[in-house]
Every structure is written in C-alpha cells, then in structure tokens.
CSV table of C-alpha atoms and ligand atoms in Angstrom, one decimal:
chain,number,residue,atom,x,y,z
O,16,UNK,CA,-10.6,-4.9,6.3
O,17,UNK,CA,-8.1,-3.8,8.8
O,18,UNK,CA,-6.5,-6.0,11.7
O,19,UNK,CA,-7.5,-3.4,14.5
O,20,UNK,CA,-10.9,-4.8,13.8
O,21,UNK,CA,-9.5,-8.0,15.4
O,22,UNK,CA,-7.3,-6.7,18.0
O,23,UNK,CA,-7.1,-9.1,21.1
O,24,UNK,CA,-5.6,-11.7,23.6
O,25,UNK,CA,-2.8,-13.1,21.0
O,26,UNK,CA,-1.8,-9.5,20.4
O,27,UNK,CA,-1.8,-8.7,24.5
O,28,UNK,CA,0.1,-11.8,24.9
O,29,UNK,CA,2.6,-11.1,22.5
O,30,UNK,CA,2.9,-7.5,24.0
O,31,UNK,CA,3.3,-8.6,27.5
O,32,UNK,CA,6.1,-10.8,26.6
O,33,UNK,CA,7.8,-8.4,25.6
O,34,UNK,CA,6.9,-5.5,28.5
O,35,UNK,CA,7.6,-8.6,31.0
O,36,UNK,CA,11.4,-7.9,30.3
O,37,UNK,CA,11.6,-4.1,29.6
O,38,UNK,CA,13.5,-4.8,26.1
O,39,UNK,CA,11.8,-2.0,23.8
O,40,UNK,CA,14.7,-2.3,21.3
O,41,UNK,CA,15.0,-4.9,18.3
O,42,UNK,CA,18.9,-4.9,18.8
O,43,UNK,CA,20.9,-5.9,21.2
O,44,UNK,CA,20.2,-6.5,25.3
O,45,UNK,CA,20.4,-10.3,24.3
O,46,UNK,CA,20.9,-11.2,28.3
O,47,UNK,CA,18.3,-9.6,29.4
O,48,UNK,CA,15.5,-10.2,26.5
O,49,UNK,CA,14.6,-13.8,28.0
O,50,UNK,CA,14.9,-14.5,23.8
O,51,UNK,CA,11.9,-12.6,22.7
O,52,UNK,CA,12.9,-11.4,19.2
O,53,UNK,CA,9.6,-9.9,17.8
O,54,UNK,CA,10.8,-7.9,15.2
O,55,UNK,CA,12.8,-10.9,13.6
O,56,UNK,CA,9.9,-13.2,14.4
O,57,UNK,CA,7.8,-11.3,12.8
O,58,UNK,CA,9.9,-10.8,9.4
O,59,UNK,CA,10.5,-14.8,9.3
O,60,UNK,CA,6.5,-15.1,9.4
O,61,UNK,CA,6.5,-12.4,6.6
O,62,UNK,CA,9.1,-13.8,4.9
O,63,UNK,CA,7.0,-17.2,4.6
O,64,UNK,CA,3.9,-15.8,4.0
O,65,UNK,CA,5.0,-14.0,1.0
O,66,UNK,CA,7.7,-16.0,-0.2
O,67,UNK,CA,9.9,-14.0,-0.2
O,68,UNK,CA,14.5,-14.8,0.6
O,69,UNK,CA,14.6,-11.8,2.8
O,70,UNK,CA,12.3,-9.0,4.9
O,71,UNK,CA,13.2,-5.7,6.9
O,72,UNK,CA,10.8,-4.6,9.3
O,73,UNK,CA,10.7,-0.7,9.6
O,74,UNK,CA,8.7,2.0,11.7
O,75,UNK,CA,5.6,2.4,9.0
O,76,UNK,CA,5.3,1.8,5.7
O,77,UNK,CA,6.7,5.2,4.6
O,78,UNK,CA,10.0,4.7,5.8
O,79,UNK,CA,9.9,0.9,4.6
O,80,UNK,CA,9.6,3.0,1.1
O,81,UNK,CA,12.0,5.2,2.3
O,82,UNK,CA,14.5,2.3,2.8
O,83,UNK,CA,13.5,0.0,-0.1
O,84,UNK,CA,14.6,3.8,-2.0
O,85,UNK,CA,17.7,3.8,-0.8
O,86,UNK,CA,18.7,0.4,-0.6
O,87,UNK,CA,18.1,0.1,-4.3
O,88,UNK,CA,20.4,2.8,-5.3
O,89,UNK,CA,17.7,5.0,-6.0
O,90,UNK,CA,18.9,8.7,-5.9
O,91,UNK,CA,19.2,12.5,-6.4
O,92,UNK,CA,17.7,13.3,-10.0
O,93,UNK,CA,16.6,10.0,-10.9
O,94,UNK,CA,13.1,9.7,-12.0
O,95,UNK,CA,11.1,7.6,-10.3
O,96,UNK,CA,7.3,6.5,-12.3
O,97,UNK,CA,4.5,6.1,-10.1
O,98,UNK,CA,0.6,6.4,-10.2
O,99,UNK,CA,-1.6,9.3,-9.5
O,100,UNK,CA,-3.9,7.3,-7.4
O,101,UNK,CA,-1.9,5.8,-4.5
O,102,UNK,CA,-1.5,7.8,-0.7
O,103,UNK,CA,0.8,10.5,-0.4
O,104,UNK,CA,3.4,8.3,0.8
O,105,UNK,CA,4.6,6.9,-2.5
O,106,UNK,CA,5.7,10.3,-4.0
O,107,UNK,CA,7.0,11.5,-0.3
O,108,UNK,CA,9.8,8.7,-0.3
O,109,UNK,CA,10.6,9.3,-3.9
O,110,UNK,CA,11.2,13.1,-2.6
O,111,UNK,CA,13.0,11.7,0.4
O,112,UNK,CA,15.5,10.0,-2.0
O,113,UNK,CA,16.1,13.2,-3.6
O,114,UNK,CA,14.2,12.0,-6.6
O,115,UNK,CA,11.5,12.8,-8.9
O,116,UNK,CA,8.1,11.5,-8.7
O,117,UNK,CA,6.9,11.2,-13.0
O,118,UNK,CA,3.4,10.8,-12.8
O,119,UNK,CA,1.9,7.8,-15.0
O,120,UNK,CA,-1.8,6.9,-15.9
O,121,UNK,CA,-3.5,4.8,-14.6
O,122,UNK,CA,-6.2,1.9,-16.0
O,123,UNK,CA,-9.5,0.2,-15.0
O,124,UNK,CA,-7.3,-2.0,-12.5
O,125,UNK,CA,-7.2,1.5,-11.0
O,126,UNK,CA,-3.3,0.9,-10.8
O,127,UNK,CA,-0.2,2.0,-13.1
O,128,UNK,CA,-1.7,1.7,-16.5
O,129,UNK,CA,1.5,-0.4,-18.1
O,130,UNK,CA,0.6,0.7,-21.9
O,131,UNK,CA,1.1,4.3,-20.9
O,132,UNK,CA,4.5,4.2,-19.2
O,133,UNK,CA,5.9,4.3,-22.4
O,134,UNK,CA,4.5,7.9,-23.0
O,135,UNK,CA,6.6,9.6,-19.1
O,136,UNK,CA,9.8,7.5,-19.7
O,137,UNK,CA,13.1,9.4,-20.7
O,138,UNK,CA,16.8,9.0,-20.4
O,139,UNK,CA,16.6,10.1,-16.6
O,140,UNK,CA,13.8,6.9,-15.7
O,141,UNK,CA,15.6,4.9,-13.0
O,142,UNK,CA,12.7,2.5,-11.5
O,143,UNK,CA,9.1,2.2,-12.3
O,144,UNK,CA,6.3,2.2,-8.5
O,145,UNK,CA,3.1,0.3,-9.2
O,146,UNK,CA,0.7,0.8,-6.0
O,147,UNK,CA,-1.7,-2.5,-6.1
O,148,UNK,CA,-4.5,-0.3,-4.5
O,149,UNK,CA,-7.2,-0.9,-2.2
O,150,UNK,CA,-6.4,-5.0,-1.9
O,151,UNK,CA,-5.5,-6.0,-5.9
O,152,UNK,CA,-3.0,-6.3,-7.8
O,153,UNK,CA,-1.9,-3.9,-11.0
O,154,UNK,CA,-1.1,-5.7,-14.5
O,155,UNK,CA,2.2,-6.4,-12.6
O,156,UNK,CA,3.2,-9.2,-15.0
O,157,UNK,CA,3.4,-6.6,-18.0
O,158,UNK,CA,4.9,-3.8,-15.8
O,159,UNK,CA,7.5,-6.2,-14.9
O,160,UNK,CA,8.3,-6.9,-18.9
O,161,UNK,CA,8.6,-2.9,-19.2
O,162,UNK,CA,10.9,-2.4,-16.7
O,163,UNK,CA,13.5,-5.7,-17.9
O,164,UNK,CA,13.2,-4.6,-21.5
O,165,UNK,CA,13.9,-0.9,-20.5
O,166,UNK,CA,16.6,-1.8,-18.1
O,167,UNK,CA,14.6,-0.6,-14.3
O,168,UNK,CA,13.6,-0.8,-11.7
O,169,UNK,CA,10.6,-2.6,-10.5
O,170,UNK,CA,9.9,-1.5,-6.2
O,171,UNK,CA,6.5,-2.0,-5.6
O,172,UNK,CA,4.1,-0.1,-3.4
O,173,UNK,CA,2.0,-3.0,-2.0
O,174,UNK,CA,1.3,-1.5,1.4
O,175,UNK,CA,-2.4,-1.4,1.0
O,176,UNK,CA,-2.6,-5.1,-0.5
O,177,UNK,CA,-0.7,-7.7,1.7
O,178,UNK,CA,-1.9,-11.0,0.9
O,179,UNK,CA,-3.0,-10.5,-2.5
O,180,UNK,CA,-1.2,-12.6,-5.3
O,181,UNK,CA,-1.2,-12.4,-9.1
O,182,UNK,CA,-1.3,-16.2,-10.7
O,183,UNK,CA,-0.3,-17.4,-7.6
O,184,UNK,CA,2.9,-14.9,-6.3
O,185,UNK,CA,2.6,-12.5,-3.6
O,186,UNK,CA,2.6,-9.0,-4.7
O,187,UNK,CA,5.9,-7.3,-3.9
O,188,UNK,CA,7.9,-10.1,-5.0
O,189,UNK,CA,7.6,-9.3,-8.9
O,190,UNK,CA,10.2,-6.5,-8.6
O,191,UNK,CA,14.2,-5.9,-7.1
O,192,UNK,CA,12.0,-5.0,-3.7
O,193,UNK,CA,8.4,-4.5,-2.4
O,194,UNK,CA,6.8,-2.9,0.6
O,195,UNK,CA,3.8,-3.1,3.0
O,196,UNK,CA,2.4,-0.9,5.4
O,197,UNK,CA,1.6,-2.2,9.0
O,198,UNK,CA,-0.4,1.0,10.1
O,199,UNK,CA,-3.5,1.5,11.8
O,200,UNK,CA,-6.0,1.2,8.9
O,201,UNK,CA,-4.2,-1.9,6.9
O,202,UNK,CA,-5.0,-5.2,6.6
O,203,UNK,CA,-2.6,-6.1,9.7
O,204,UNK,CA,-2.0,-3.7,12.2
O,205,UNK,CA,1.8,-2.8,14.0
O,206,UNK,CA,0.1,0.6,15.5
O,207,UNK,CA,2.6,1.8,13.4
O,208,UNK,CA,5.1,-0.3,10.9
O,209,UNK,CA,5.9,-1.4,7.3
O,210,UNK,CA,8.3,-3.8,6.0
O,211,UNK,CA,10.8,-3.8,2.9
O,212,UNK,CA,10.4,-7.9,1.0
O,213,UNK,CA,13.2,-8.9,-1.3
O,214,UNK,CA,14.8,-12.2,-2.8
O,215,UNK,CA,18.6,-9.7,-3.6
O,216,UNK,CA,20.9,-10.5,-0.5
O,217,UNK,CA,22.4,-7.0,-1.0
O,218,UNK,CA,19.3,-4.9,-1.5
O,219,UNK,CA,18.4,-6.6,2.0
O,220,UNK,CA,21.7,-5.8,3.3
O,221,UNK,CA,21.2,-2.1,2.5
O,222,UNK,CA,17.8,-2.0,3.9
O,223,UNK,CA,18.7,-3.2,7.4
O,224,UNK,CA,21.6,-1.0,7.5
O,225,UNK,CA,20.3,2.1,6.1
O,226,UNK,CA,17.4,1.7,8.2
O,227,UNK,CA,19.7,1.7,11.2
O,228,UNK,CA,22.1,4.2,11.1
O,229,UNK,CA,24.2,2.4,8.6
O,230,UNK,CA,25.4,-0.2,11.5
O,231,UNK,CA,26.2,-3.5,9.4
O,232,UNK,CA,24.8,-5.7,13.1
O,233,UNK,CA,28.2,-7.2,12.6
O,234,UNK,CA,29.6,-6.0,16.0
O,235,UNK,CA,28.0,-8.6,18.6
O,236,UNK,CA,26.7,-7.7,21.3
O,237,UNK,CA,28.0,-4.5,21.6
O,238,UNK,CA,26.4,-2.2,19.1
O,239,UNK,CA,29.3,0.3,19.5
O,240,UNK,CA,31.7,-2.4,17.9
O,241,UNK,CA,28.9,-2.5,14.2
O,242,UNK,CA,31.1,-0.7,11.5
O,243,UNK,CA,29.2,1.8,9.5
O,244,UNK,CA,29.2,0.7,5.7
O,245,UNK,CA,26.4,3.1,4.5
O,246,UNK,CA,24.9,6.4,5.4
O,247,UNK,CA,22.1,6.5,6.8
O,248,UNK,CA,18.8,7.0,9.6
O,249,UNK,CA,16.3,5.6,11.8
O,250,UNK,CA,13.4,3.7,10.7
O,251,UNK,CA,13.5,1.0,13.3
O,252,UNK,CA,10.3,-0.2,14.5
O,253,UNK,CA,10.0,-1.3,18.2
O,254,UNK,CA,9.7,-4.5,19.3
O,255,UNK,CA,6.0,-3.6,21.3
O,256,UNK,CA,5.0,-2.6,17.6
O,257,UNK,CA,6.5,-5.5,16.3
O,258,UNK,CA,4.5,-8.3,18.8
O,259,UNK,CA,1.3,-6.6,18.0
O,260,UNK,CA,1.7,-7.2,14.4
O,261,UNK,CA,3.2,-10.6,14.8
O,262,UNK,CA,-0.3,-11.7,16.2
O,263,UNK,CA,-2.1,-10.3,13.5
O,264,UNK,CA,0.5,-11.9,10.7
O,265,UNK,CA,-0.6,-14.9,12.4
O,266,UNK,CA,-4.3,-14.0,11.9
O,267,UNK,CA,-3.7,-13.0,8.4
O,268,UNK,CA,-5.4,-16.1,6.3
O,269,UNK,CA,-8.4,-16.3,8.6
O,270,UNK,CA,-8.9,-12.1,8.0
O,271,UNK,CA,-8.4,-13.0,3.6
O,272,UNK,CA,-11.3,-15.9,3.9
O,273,UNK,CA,-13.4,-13.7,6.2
O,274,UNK,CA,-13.0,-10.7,3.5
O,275,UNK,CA,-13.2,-12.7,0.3
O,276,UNK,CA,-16.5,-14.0,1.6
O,277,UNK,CA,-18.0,-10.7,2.5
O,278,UNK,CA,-17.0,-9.2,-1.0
O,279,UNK,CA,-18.2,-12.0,-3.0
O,280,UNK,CA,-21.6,-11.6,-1.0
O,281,UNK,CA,-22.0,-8.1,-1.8
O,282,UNK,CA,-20.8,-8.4,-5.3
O,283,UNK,CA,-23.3,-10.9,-6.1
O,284,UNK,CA,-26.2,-9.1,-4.8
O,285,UNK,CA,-25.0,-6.1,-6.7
O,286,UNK,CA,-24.0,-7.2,-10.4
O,287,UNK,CA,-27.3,-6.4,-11.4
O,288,UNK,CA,-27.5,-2.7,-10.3
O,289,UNK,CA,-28.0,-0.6,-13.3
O,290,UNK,CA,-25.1,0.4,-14.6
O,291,UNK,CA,-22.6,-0.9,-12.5
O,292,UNK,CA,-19.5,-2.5,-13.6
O,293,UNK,CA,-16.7,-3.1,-11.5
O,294,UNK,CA,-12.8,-2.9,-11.2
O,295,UNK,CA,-10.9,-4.7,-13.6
O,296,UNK,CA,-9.0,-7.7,-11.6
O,297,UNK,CA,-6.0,-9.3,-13.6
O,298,UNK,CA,-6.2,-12.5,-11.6
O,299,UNK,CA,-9.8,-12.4,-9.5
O,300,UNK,CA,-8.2,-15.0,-7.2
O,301,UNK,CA,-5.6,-13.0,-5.9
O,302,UNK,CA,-7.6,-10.2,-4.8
O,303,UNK,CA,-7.0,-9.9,-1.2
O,304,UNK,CA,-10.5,-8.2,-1.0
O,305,UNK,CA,-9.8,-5.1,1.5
O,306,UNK,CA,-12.6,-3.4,-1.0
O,307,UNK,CA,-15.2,-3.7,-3.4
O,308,UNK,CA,-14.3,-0.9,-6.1
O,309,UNK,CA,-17.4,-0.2,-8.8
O,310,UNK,CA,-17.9,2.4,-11.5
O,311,UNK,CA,-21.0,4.1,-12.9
O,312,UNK,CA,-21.6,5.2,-16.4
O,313,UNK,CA,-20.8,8.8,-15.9
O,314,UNK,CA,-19.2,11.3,-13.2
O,315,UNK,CA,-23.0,13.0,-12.4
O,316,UNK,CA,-24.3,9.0,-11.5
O,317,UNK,CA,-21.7,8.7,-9.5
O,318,UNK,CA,-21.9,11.7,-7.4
O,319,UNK,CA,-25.5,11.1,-7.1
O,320,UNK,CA,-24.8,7.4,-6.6
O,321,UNK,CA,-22.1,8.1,-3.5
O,322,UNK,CA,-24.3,10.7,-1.8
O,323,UNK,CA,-27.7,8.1,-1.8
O,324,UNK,CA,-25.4,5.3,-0.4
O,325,UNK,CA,-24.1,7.4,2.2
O,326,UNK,CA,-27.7,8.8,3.3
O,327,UNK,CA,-28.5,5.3,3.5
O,328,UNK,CA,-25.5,4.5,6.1
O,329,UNK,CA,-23.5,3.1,3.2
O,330,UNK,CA,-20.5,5.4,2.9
O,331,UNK,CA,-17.9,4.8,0.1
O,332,UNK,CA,-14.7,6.8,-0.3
O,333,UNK,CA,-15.1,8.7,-3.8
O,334,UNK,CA,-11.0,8.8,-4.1
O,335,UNK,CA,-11.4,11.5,-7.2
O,336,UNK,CA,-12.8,14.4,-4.1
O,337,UNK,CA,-10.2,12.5,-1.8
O,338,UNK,CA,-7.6,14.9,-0.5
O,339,UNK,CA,-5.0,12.1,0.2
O,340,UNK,CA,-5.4,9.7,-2.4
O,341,UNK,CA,-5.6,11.5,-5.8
O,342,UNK,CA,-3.2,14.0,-7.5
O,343,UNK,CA,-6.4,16.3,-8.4
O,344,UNK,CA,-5.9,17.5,-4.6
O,345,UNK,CA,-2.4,17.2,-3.8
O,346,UNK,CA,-2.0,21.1,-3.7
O,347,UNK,CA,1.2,20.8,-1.1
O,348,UNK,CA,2.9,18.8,-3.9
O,349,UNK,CA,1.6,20.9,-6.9
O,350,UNK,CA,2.7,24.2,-5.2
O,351,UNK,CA,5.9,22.3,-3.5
O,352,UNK,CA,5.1,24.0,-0.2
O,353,UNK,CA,7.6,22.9,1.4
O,354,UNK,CA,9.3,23.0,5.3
O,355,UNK,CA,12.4,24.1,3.9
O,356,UNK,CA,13.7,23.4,0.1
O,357,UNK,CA,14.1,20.4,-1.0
O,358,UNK,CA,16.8,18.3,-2.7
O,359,UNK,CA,15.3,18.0,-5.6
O,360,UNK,CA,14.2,21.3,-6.1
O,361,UNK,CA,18.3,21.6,-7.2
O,362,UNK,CA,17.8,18.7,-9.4
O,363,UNK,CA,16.8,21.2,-12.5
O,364,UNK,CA,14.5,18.7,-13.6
O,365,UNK,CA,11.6,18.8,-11.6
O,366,UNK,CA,8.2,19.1,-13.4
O,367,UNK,CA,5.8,21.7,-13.0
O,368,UNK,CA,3.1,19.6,-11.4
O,369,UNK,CA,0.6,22.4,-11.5
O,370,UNK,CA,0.6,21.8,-15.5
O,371,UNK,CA,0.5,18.0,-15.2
O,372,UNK,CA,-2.4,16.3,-16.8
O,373,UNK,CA,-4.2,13.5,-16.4
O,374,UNK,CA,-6.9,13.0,-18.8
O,375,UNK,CA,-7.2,8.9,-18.1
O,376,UNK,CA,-7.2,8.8,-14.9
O,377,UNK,CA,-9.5,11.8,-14.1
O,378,UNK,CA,-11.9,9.7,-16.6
O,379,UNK,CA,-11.9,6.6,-14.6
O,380,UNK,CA,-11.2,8.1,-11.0
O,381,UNK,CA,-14.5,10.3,-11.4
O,382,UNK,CA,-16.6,7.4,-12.3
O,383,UNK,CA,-15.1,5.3,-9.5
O,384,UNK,CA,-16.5,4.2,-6.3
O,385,UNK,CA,-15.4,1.7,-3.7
O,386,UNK,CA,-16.5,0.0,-0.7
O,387,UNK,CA,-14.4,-1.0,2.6
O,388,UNK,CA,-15.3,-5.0,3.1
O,389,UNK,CA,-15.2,-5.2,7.3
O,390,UNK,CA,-14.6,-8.4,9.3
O,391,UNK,CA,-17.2,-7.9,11.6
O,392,UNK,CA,-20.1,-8.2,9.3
O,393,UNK,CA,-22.7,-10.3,10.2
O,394,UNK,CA,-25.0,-12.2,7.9
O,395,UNK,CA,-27.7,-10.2,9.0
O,396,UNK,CA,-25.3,-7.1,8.5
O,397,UNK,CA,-24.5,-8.1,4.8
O,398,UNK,CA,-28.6,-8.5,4.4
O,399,UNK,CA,-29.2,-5.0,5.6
O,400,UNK,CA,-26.2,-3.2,3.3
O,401,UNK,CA,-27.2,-5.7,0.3
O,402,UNK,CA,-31.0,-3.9,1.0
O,403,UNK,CA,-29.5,-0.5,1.9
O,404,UNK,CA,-27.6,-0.7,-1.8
O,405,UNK,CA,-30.3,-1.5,-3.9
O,406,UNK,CA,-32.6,1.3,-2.2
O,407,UNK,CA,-30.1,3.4,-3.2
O,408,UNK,CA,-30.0,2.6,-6.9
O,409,UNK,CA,-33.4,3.0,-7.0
O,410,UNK,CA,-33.4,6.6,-7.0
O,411,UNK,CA,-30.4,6.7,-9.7
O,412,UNK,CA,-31.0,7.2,-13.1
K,16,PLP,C1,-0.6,3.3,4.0
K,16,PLP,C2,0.2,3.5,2.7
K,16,PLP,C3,1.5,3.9,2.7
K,16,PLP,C4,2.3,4.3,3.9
K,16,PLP,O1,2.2,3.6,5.0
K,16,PLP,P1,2.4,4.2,6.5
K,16,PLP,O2,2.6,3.0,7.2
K,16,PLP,O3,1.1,4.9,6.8
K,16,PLP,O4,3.5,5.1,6.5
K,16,PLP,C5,2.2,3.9,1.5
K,16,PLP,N1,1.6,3.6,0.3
K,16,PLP,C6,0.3,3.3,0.3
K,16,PLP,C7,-0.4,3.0,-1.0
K,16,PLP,C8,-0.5,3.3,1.5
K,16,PLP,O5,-1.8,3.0,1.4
C-alpha cells in the first residue's frame, strides 16, 4: 500500500527545489522562493484528483481533523457519532474540539453501520464521522441521507482511503468536509501531513485560517498586515513535507492499478478457502485496495487462522487484539487518563466509556482478518503468499 514503498527521484527532485532556495514556509518570502509553492501545488493536484472546489493542506491528518472540526462549527458539548473501528485519531480531534465522541456500530463494510445510528442519536447530535477503513468506502450514500434528514453533519474520516470512490465520487466529498492523512504508512506519503477537501467556500475559509493562527492571508506580503478573523493554531505543514507528497500525488493512479491487481490476485486464489468470506464492498470498483479484509466463521478460526498465516510469513493485523484501532483496547480513553482535564470533562455529558457496549462490532471485529496489499510484489511474490495461504488453511478446521 503505502507511498514510502515508492519513495524516489521525483520526490528528491521536488525536495531539492525547494532546499535550493531555503523557503521552509508555505506563506510568504515570495522574492526569495524562485515561485516554488508546494503546499498550494500540491492541494490543486488534490483538489483535481478528488474533485473537490477547495483543499487545505495541514501537518498530518490529525490536525487536518482537527481543522475540518473547527471549521465546521463543530464545538464544546456537541456530540459528534463515529465508529469504534477507526485509529485513535478520529475520537482525539472530536476531544480536541471540546466535543463528544458517541460511539456507533459498525457493519460487514467494517465502517459506521448507517441502520444503527439511529439507536446513539439525541438532541445533542451535531455531525455524524464515517471512517472508510483500510482502502473502501462505508454505505456513505445512506449515511449521507441520515445526516440531511436529521439535519447534520457529514465530515468524513477518509485518511486511510485516498483514491477510493463510491459509484464514481471520491470519498470525502459526500459530506460538508472530508479528510486524508499524508503520514508515513498511507497510501501517499508527506513524512508527515493530511489535508481538509471541501466544495463550501466558507468551511475552506475557516480551515486555512484556523489552521494558521486565524490570519485571513489577506495581508500581502507582509504576514504582519493578515487580520485575525477566527481563533485559532498551528497545523501548517512545511513546504519540504509538502514536495514529498506532491511526487507521490503524482504517482497516485499508477500505486491504485498496481494495488487493485495484487488484491484481485490474491482474492482469486483465495475465494475458495473454507470458510472464508470477505468484507462487504458497497461499490467493488471504488475500492482503492490498500487491503484485502476476510472473515472466518467464528472468533476460535480466526485466532487459529491469524497465528498459521503469520508462522507462515503471512502476517495479518487482527484489529479486534489491536491496541490502536479498536475501542476494546482504548483504555486511555475508557479511563480518560488524561495530561491535564479536558474540556469536555465540563461538558456534563460525557459517557462512561468503560460501560459502553458493543455487541456488533465485537461480533464482526473478532471474526475479522485483513491483509496489507504491497507494491513491491512480484509475480513470483504473489505465487509464494497465494501457496503460503493455502498451507495455512490446511491446518484450520
Ligand atoms: C492515519 C489516520 C488518521 C490520522 O492521521 P495522522 O496523519 O497519522 O495524524 C486519522 N484517521 C484514520 C482512520 C487514520 O488511519
């Protein structure tokens, strides 16, 4: 999956333009930049790739979150629905806002189960967070129904899934905003970055401001002159982070049709294990293919399952022992050990997490397995895991 896996010349070349003038900063020093804008580069590349009016790069996909929070009027007390598989990130920024992460169920598209939002929504719902893990997309199209009929809204978490489109639309442009992470392990690599899409001129507006300080850029070329609309911090990414990720957005179809490939190898060769099914996918086609997700018939085949593939140099995240993926393990959260208290904790409405349960998702999370699709597979590579796989099952029953 990930971009470092093809990290090279366009990247250096991108990163020595911008070392060859010293300009670290996205704003400002327009003299002495020799016109290298990376960061703005790279959000017009986004911006066409996903179709998308507007895009704010930030420092990682956390604060893109963060921003996307803030910018749309996301706040203290507000309840904020989002899965209990996604990474730790998702409920951090609704925290960060001051709000409350409500934890829905998820389905067998291992995302936000949309029939079961119904059951977590009360008066204080203010915006519904489907994550499209691990490449593919949640029932976004129904999600997206909820939240108009119920007046909220819609910010998805598409950091793990760039590329991926539902009937033809790039995830993160169903909702009022949607974010990606750039980080180390995603499909396209900053180092370290994210980015906030949107089609609502204000909702951008917000997010470059409130990502910067509150400056509205209005000030020219003195940054001293921007007025300060909005509160707010620093999630600016640097331009070095930025031209490394610019050569990968370039790269990006190229890494989908190596991916896609590689899955659809492996998944042939394994529809006929015994007892195998695989993760629902709303629209097959969009599936940016990051991972091949499968499910056994119970928890005990799975366990056994996992621990055969990995002796045979097959390892495959089990997400329901995963410390950073599932709520089963997110003690910090369920004991909210925090640095220092936290805005919410004033809210009066925060939920006891240690009593939340989960029965649906425990159910499908504990049967769940999934596989990391590389670029650097050879055939000969795929021959050799398609032969490692079915030794494995052979000792399963
Ligand atoms: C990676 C990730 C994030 C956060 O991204 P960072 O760039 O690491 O801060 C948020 N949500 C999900 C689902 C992720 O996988």
């Amino acid at each position: 999956m990930p971009g470092f896996e093809i990290f090279g010349d366009k990247e250096r070349k991108e990163v020595s333009d911008v070392l060859s003038t010293g300009v670290l900063m996205r704003y400002g020093f327009d003299a002495a930049r020799n016109s290298h804008y990376k960061a703005l580069e790279f959000e017009k590349t986004l911006g066409d790739i996903t179709g998308s009016a507007f895009s704010h790069l930030c420092s990682s996909g956390t604060a893109a979150l963060c921003t996307a929070m803030a910018a749309c009027g996301i706040g203290a007390g507000d309840e904020v629905i989002i899965p209990a598989f996604t990474f730790v990130a998702t409920f951090e920024a609704v925290l960060q806002a001051g709000a409350i992460p409500v934890f829905g169920e998820i389905d067998e598209t291992l995302c936000l189960n949309p029939d079961r939002l119904e059951d977590v929504l009360t008066p204080r719902t203010r915006a519904v967070v489907p994550v499209h893990m691990c490449g593919a997309m949640a029932r976004i199209d129904e999600i997206k129904d909820f939240c108009t009929q119920k007046g909220l809204i819609l910010l998805e978490d598409a950091c793990q899934s760039l590329g991926a489109t539902f009937q033809g639309k790039h995830l993160g442009g169903f909702g009022l905003a949607g974010c990606f992470s750039f980080d180390a392990v995603k499909t396209v690599t900053c180092g370290e970055g994210g980015a906030v899409i949107t089609d609502d001129p204000q909702v951008y507006e917000r997010c470059h401001q409130y990502a910067d300080h509150g400056h509205d850029h209005l000030g020219g070329p003195d940054r001293g002159a921007d007025g300060h609309p909005i509160l707010g911090s620093n999630y600016r990414i640097s331009e070095l982070n930025a031209a490394v990720g610019l050569a990968q957005l370039r790269k990006l179809d190229r890494i989908l049709e190596i991916q896609r490939r590689n899955k659809q190898i492996l998944k042939d060769a394994m529809t006929s294990l015994p007892g195998i099914s695989f993760r629902y996918l709303p629209d097959p086609f969009g599936d940016s293919a990051t991972f091949l997700s499968f499910m056994l018939p119970t928890e005990e085949k799975t366990r056994q399952a996992c621990k055969e593939l990995a002796e045979n140099k097959i390892p495959c995240p089990y997400w329901y022992d995963n410390n950073w993926h599932y709520f089963k393990k997110w003690h910090h959260l369920k004991n909210m050990s925090c640095a220092a208290p936290m805005a919410v904790q004033l809210c009066g409405n925060l939920p006891d997490y240690k009593r939340v349960t989960l029965p649906e998702s425990d159910e499908i999370m504990k049967r769940t397995l999934s596989m990391q699709i590389m670029l650097s597979w050879s055939d000969q590579d795929l021959e050799q895991r398609i032969a490692a796989i079915k030794k494995s099952f052979t000792t399963i029953n």
